[in-house]
PDB file of C-alpha atoms in Angstrom:
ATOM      1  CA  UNK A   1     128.895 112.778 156.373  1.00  0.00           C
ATOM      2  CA  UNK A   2     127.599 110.471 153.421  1.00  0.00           C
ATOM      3  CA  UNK A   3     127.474 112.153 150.095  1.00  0.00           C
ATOM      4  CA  UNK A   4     124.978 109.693 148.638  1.00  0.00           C
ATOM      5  CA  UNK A   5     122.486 111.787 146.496  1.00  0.00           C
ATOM      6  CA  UNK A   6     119.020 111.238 145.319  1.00  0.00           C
ATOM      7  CA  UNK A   7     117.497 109.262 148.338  1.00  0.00           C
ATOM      8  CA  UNK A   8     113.915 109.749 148.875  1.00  0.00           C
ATOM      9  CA  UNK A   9     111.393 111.490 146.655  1.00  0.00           C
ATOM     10  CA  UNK A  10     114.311 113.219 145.184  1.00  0.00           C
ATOM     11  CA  UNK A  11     115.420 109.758 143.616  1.00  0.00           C
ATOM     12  CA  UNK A  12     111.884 108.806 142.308  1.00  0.00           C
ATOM     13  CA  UNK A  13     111.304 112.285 140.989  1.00  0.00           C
ATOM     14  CA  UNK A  14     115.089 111.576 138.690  1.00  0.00           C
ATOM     15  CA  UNK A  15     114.276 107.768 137.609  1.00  0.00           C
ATOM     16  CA  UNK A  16     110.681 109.278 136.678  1.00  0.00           C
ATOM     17  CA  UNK A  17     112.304 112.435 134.541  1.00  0.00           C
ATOM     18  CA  UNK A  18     115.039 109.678 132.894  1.00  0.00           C
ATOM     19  CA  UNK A  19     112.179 107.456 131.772  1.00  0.00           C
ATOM     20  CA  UNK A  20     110.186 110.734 130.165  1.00  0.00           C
ATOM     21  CA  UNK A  21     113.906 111.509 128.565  1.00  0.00           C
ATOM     22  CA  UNK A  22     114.204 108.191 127.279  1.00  0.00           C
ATOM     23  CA  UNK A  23     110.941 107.269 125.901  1.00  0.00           C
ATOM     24  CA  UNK A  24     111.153 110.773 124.229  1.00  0.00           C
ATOM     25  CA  UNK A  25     114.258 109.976 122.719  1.00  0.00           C
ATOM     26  CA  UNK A  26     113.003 106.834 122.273  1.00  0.00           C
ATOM     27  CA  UNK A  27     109.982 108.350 120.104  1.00  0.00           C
ATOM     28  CA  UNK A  28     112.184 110.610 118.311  1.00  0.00           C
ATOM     29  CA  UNK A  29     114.568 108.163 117.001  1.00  0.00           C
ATOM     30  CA  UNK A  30     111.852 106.184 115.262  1.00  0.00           C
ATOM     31  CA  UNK A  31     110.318 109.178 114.081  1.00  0.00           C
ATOM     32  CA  UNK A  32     113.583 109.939 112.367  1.00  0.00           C
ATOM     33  CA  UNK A  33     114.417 106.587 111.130  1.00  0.00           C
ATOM     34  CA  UNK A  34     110.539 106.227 109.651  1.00  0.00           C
ATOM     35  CA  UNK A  35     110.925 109.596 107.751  1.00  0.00           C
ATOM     36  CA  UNK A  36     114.235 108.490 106.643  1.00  0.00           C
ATOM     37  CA  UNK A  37     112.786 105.035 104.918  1.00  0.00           C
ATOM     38  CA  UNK A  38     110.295 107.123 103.606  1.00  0.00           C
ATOM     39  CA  UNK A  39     112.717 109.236 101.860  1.00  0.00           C
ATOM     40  CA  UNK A  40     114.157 106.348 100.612  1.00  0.00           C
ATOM     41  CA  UNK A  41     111.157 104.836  99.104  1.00  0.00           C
ATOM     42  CA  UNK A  42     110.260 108.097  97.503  1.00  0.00           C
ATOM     43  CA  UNK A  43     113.970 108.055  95.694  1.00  0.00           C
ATOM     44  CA  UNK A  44     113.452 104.719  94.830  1.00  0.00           C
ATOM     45  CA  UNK A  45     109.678 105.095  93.307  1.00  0.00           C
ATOM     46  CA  UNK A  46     111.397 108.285  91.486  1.00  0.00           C
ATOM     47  CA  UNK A  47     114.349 106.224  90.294  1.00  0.00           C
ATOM     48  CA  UNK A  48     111.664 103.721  89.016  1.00  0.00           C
ATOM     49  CA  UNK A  49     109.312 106.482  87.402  1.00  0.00           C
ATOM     50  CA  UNK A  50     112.660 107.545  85.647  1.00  0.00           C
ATOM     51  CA  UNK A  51     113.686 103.935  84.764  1.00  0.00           C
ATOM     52  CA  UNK A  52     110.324 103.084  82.990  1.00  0.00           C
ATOM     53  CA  UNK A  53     110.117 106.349  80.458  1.00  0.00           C
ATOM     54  CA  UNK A  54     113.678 105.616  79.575  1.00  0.00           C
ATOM     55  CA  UNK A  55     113.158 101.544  79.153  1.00  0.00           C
ATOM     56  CA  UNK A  56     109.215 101.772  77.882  1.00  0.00           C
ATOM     57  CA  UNK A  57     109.446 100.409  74.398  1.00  0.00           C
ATOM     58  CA  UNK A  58     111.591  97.406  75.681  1.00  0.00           C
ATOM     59  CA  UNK A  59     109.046  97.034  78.668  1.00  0.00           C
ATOM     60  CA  UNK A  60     105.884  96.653  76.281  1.00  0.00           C
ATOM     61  CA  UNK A  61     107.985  94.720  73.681  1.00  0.00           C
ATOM     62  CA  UNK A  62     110.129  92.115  75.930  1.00  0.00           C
ATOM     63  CA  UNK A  63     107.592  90.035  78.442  1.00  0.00           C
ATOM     64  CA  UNK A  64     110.688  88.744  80.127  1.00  0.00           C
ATOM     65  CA  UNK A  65     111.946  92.593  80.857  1.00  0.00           C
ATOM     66  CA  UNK A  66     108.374  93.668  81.266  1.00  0.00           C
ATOM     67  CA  UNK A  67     108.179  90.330  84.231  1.00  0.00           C
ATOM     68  CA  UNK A  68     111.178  91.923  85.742  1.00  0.00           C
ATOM     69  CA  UNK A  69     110.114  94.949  86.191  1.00  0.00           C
ATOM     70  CA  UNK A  70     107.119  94.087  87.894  1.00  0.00           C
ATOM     71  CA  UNK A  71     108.989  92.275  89.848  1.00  0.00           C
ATOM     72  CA  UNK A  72     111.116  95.301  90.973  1.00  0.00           C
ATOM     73  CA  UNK A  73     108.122  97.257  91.436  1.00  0.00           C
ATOM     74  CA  UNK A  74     106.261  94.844  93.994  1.00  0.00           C
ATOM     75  CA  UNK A  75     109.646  95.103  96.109  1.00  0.00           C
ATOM     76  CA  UNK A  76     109.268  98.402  96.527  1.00  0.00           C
ATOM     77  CA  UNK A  77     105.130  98.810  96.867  1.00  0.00           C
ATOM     78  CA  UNK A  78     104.244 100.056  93.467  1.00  0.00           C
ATOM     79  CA  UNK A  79     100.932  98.139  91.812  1.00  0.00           C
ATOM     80  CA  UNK A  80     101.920  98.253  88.241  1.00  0.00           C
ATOM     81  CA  UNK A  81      98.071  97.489  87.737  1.00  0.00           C
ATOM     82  CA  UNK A  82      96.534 100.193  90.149  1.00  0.00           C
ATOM     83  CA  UNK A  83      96.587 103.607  90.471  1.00  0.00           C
ATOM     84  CA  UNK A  84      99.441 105.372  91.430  1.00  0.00           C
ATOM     85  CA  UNK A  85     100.481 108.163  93.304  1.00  0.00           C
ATOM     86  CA  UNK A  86     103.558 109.351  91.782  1.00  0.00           C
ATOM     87  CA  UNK A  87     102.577 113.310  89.945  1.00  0.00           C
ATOM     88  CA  UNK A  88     104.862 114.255  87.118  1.00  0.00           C
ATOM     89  CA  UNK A  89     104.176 116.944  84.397  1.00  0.00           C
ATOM     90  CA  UNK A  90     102.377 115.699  80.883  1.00  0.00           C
ATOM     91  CA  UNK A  91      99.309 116.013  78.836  1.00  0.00           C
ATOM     92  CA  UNK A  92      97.545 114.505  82.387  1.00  0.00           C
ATOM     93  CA  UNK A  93     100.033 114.540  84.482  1.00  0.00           C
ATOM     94  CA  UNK A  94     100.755 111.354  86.177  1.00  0.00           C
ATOM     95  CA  UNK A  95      98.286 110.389  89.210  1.00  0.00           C
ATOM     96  CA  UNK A  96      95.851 111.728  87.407  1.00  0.00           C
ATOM     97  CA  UNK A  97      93.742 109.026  86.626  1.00  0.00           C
ATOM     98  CA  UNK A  98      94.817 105.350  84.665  1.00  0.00           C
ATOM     99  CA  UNK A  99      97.412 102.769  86.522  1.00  0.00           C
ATOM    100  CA  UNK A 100     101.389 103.377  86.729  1.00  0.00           C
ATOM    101  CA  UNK A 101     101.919 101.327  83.251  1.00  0.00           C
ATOM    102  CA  UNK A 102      98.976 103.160  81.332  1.00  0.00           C
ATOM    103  CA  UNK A 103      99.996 106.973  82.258  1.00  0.00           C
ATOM    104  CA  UNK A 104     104.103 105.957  81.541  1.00  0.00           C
ATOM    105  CA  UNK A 105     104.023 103.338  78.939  1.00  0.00           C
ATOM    106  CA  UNK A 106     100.722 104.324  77.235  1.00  0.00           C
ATOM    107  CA  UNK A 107      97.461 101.829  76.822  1.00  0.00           C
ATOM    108  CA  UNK A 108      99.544  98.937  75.161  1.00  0.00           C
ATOM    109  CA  UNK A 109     100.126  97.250  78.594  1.00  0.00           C
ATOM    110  CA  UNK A 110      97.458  97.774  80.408  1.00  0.00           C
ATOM    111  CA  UNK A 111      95.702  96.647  77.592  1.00  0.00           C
ATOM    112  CA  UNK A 112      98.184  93.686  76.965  1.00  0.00           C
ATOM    113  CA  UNK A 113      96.755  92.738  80.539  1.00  0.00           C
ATOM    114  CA  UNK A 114      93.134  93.348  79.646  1.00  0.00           C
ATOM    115  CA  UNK A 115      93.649  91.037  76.739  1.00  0.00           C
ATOM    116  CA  UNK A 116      95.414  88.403  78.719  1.00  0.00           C
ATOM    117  CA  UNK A 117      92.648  88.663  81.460  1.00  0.00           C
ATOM    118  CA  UNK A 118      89.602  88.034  78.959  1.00  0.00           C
ATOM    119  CA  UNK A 119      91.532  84.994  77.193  1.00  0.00           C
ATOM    120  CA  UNK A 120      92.009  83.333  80.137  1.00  0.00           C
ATOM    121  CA  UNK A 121      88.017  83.921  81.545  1.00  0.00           C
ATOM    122  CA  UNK A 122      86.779  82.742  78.405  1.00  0.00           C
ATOM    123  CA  UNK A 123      89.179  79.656  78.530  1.00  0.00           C
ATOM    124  CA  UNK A 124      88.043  78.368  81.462  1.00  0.00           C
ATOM    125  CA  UNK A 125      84.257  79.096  81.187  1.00  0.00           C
ATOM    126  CA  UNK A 126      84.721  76.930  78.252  1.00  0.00           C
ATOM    127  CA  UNK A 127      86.724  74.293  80.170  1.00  0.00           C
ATOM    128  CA  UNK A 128      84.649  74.406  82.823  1.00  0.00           C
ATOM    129  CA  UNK A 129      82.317  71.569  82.338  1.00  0.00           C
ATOM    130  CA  UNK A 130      85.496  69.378  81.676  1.00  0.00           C
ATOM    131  CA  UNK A 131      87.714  70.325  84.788  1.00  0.00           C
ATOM    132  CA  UNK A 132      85.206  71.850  87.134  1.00  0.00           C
ATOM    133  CA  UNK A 133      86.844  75.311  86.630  1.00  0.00           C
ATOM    134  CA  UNK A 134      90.711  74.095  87.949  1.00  0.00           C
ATOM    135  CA  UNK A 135      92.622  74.664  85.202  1.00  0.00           C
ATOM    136  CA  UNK A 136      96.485  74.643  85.204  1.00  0.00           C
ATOM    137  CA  UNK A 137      98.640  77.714  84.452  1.00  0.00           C
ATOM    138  CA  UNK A 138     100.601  75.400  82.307  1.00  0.00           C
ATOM    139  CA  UNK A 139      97.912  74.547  80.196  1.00  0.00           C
ATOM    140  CA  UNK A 140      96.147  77.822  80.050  1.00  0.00           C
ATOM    141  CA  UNK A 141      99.457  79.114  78.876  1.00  0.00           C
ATOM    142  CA  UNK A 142      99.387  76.824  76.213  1.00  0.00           C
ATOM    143  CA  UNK A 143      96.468  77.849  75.145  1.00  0.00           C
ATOM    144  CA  UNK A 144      96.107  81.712  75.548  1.00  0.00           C
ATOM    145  CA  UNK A 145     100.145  81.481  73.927  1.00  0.00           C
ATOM    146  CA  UNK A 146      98.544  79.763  71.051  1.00  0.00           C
ATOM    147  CA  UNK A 147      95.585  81.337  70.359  1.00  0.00           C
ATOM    148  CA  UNK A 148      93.099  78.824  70.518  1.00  0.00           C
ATOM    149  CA  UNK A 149      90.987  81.058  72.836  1.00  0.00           C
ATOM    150  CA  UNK A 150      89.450  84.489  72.007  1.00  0.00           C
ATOM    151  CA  UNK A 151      91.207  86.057  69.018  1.00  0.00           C
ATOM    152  CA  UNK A 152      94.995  85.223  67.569  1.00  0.00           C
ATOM    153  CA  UNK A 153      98.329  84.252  70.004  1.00  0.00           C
ATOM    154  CA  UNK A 154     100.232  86.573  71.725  1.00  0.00           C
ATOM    155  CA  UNK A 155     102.748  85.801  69.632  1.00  0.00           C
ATOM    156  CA  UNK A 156     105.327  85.295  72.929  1.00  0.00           C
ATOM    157  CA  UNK A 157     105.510  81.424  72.840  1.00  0.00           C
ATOM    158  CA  UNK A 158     109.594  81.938  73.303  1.00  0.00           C
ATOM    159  CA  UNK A 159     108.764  83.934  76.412  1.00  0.00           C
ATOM    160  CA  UNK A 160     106.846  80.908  78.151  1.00  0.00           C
ATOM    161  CA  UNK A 161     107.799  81.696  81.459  1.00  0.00           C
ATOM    162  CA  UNK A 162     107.317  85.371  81.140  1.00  0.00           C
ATOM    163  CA  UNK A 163     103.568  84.581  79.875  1.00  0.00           C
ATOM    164  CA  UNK A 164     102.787  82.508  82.772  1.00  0.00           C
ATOM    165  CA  UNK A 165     103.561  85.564  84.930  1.00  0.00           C
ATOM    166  CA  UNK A 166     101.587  87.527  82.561  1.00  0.00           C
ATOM    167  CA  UNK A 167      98.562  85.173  82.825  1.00  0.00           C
ATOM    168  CA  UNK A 168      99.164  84.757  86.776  1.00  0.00           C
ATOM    169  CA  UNK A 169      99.182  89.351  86.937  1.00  0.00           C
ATOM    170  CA  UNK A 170      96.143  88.836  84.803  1.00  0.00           C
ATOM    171  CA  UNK A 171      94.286  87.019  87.321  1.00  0.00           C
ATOM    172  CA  UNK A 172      95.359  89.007  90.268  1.00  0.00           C
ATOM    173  CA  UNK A 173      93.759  91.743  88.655  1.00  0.00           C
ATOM    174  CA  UNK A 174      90.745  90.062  88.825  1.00  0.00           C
ATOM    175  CA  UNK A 175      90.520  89.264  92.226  1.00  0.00           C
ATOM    176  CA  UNK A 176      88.966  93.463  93.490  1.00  0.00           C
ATOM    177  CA  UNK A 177      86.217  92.472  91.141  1.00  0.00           C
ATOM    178  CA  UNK A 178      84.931  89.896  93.080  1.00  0.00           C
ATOM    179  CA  UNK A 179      85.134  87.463  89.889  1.00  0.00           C
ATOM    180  CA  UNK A 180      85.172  84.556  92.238  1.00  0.00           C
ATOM    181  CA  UNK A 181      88.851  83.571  90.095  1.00  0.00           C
ATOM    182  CA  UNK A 182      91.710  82.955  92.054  1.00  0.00           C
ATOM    183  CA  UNK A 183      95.371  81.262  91.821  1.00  0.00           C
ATOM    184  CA  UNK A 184      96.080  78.250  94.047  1.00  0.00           C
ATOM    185  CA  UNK A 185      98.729  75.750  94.436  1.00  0.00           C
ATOM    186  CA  UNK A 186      97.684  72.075  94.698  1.00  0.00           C
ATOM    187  CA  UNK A 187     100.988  69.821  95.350  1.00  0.00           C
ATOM    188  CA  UNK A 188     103.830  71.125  92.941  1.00  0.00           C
ATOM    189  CA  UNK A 189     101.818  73.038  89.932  1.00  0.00           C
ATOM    190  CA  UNK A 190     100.063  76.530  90.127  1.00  0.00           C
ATOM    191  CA  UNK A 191      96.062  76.482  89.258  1.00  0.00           C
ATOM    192  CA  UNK A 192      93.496  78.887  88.162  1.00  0.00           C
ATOM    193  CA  UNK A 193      90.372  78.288  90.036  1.00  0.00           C
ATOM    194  CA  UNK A 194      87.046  79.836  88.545  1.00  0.00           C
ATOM    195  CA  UNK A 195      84.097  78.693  90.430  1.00  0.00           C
ATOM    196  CA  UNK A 196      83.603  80.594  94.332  1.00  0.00           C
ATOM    197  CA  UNK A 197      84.893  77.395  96.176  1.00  0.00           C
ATOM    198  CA  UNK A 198      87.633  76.660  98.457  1.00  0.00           C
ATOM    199  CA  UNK A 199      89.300  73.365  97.840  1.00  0.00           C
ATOM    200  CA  UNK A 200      89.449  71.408 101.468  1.00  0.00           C
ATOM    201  CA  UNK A 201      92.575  70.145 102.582  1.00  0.00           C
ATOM    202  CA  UNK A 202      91.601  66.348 101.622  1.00  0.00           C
ATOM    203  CA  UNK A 203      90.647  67.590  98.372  1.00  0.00           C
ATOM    204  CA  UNK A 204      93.533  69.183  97.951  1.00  0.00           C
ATOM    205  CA  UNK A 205      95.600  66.130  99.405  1.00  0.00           C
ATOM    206  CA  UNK A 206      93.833  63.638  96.348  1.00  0.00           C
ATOM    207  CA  UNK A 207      94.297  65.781  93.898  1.00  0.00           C
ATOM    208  CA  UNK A 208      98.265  66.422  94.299  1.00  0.00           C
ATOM    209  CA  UNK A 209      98.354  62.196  94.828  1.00  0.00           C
ATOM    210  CA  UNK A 210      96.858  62.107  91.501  1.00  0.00           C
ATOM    211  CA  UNK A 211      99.403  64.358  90.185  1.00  0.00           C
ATOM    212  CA  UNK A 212     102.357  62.007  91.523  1.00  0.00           C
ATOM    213  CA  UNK A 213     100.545  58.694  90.376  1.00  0.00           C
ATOM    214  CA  UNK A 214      98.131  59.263  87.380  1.00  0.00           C
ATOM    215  CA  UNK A 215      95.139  58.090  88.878  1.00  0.00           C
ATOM    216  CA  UNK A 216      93.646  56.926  92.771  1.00  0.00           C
ATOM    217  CA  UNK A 217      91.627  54.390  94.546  1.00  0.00           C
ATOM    218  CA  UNK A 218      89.697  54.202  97.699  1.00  0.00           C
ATOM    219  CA  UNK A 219      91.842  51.362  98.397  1.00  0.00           C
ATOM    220  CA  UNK A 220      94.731  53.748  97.793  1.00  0.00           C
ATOM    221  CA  UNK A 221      93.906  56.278  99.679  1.00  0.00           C
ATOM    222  CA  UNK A 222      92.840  54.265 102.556  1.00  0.00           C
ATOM    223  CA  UNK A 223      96.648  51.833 101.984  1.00  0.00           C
ATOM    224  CA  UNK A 224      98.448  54.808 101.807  1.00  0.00           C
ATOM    225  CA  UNK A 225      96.846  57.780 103.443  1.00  0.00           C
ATOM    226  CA  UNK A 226      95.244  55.889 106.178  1.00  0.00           C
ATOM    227  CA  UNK A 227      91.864  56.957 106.118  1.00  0.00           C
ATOM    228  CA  UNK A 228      89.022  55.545 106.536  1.00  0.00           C
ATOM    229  CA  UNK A 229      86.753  54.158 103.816  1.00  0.00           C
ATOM    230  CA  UNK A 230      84.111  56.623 104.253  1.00  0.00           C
ATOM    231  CA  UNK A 231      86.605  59.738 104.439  1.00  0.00           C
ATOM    232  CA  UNK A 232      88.210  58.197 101.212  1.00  0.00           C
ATOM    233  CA  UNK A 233      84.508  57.472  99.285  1.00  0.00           C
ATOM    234  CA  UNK A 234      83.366  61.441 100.835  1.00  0.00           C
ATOM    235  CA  UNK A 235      86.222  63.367  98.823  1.00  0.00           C
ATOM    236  CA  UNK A 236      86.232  61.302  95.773  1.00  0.00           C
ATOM    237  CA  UNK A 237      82.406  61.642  95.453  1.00  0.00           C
ATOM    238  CA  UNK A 238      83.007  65.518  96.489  1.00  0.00           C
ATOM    239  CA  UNK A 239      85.871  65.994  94.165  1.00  0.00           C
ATOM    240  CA  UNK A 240      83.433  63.810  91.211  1.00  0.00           C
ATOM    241  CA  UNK A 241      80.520  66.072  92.325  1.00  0.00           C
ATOM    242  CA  UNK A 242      82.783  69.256  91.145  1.00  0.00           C
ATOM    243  CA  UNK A 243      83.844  68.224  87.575  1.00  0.00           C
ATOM    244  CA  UNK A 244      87.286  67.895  89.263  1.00  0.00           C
ATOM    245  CA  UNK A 245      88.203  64.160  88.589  1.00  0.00           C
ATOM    246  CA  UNK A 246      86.543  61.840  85.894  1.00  0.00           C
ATOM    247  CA  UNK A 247      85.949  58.129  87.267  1.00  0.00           C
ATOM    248  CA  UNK A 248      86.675  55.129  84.818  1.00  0.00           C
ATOM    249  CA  UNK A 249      84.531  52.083  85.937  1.00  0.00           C
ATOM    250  CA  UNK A 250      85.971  49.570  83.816  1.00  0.00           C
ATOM    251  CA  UNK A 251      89.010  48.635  85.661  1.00  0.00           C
ATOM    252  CA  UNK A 252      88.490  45.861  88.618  1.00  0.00           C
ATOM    253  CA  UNK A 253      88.154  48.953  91.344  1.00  0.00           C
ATOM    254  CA  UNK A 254      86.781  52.465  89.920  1.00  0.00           C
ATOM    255  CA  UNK A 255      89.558  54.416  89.166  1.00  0.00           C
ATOM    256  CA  UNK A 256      89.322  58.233  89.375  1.00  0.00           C
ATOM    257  CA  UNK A 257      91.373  60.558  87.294  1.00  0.00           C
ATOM    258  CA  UNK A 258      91.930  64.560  87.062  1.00  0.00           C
ATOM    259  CA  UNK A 259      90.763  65.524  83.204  1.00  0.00           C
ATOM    260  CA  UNK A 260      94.070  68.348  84.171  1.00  0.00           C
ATOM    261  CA  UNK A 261      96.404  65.024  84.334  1.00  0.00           C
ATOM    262  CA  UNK A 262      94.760  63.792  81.543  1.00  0.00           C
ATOM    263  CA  UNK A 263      95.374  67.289  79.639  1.00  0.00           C
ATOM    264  CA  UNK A 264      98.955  67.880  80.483  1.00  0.00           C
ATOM    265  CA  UNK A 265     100.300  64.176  79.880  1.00  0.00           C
ATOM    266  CA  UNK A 266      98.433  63.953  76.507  1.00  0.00           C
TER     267      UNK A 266
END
């Protein structure tokens, strides 16, 4: 007599019942392994509440430290700039009301960022008319560093680096208020943009040329882009249109010129 088993029904009903036993298993393990990352990322945002009381004076007083650790908070999901979650015991306890930095480090960051954030709007309002609100982070940098904006410097010109990520935070905060500014990259350099416009990839395309050679053509664009006269004449005239490159008719064939180029080479 054969002693094969589960022939039939009986063999359907056992695959069925494995699958069920599997795809529960299945179910638990993530379950586990999800409430196991979350534990995790609760040590780590505990590790990092404890981490900023003990380091706070060198966090408002170092831009370079204070860069890091806003660094090491956006790897683990903390917004330095919004509210945060994380309760603790004080005169408001933390959560309460007031971003991460203000309700650990006090006002002097958050309003270190405010500060930041209003130099750099009334910067390029002022610039606006010259570089049809595209202004590098370089150059606003420059400027915010030195004071030549709203108010004194920030007194952090040996922190250069650190005060572009400053400015760059600054900006992001911006962004939930609908301010219309926005950080973009054209070619190699970083750019604050402060008019409601997207630049188009041509635009985008004529302005990182003009980064790499100074200055363009229609005849260069169409020699070494390939395009036709017309596409070449459209984004010059768009990009002239904007306030975002400056045309110098003297030369034998107009030449056109970003007043940014112009601003970081001088």
């Amino acid at each position: 007599m054969s002693s094969r088993r589960g022939v039939g029904l009986g063999a359907f009903v056992n695959k069925n019942q494995a699958s069920q036993s599997f795809a529960t298993h299945g179910a638990n393990l993530k379950s586990t392994h999800a409430s196991s990352l979350q534990t995790q990322l609760s040590v780590f945002q505990s590790l990092l509440h404890t981490f900023a009381l003990e380091h706070g004076e060198t966090i408002k007083s170092n831009p370079t430290f204070r860069a890091e650790f806003a660094r090491m908070c956006h790897a683990i999901g903390v917004d330095p700039l919004a509210a945060s979650n994380i309760k603790g015991k004080g005169k408001r306890g933390l959560g309460e009301g007031g971003s991460f930095w203000t309700q650990i480090l006090g006002g002097d960051v958050n309003d270190f960022y405010f500060e930041v954030a209003v130099r750099v709007v009334e910067l390029c309002r002022e610039t606006r008319a010259e570089n049809g609100g595209l202004i590098s982070v370089e150059a606003c940098r420059k400027v915010v560093g030195a004071g030549k904006a709203i108010g004194g410097g920030l007194e952090v010109s040996e922190y250069a680096g650190s005060l572009e990520d400053d400015i760059l935070r600054a900006v992001e905060s911006l962004v939930p208020l609908g301010s219309g500014f926005k950080v973009v990259k054209v070619g190699s350099k970083t750019f604050i943009r402060s008019v409601p416009k997207e630049l188009n990839t041509d635009q985008a395309t004529v302005l990182e040329v003009i980064q790499l050679l100074g200055f363009v053509t229609v005849s260069m664009l169409q020699l070494n882009l390939q395009w036709e006269k017309a596409r070449s004449k459209t984004v010059i005239d768009d990009l002239l249109a904007d306030g975002l490159v400056w045309v110098d008719s003297q030369a034998e064939e107009a030449e056109y010129w970003s007043p940014q180029y112009l601003q970081d080479s001088g």
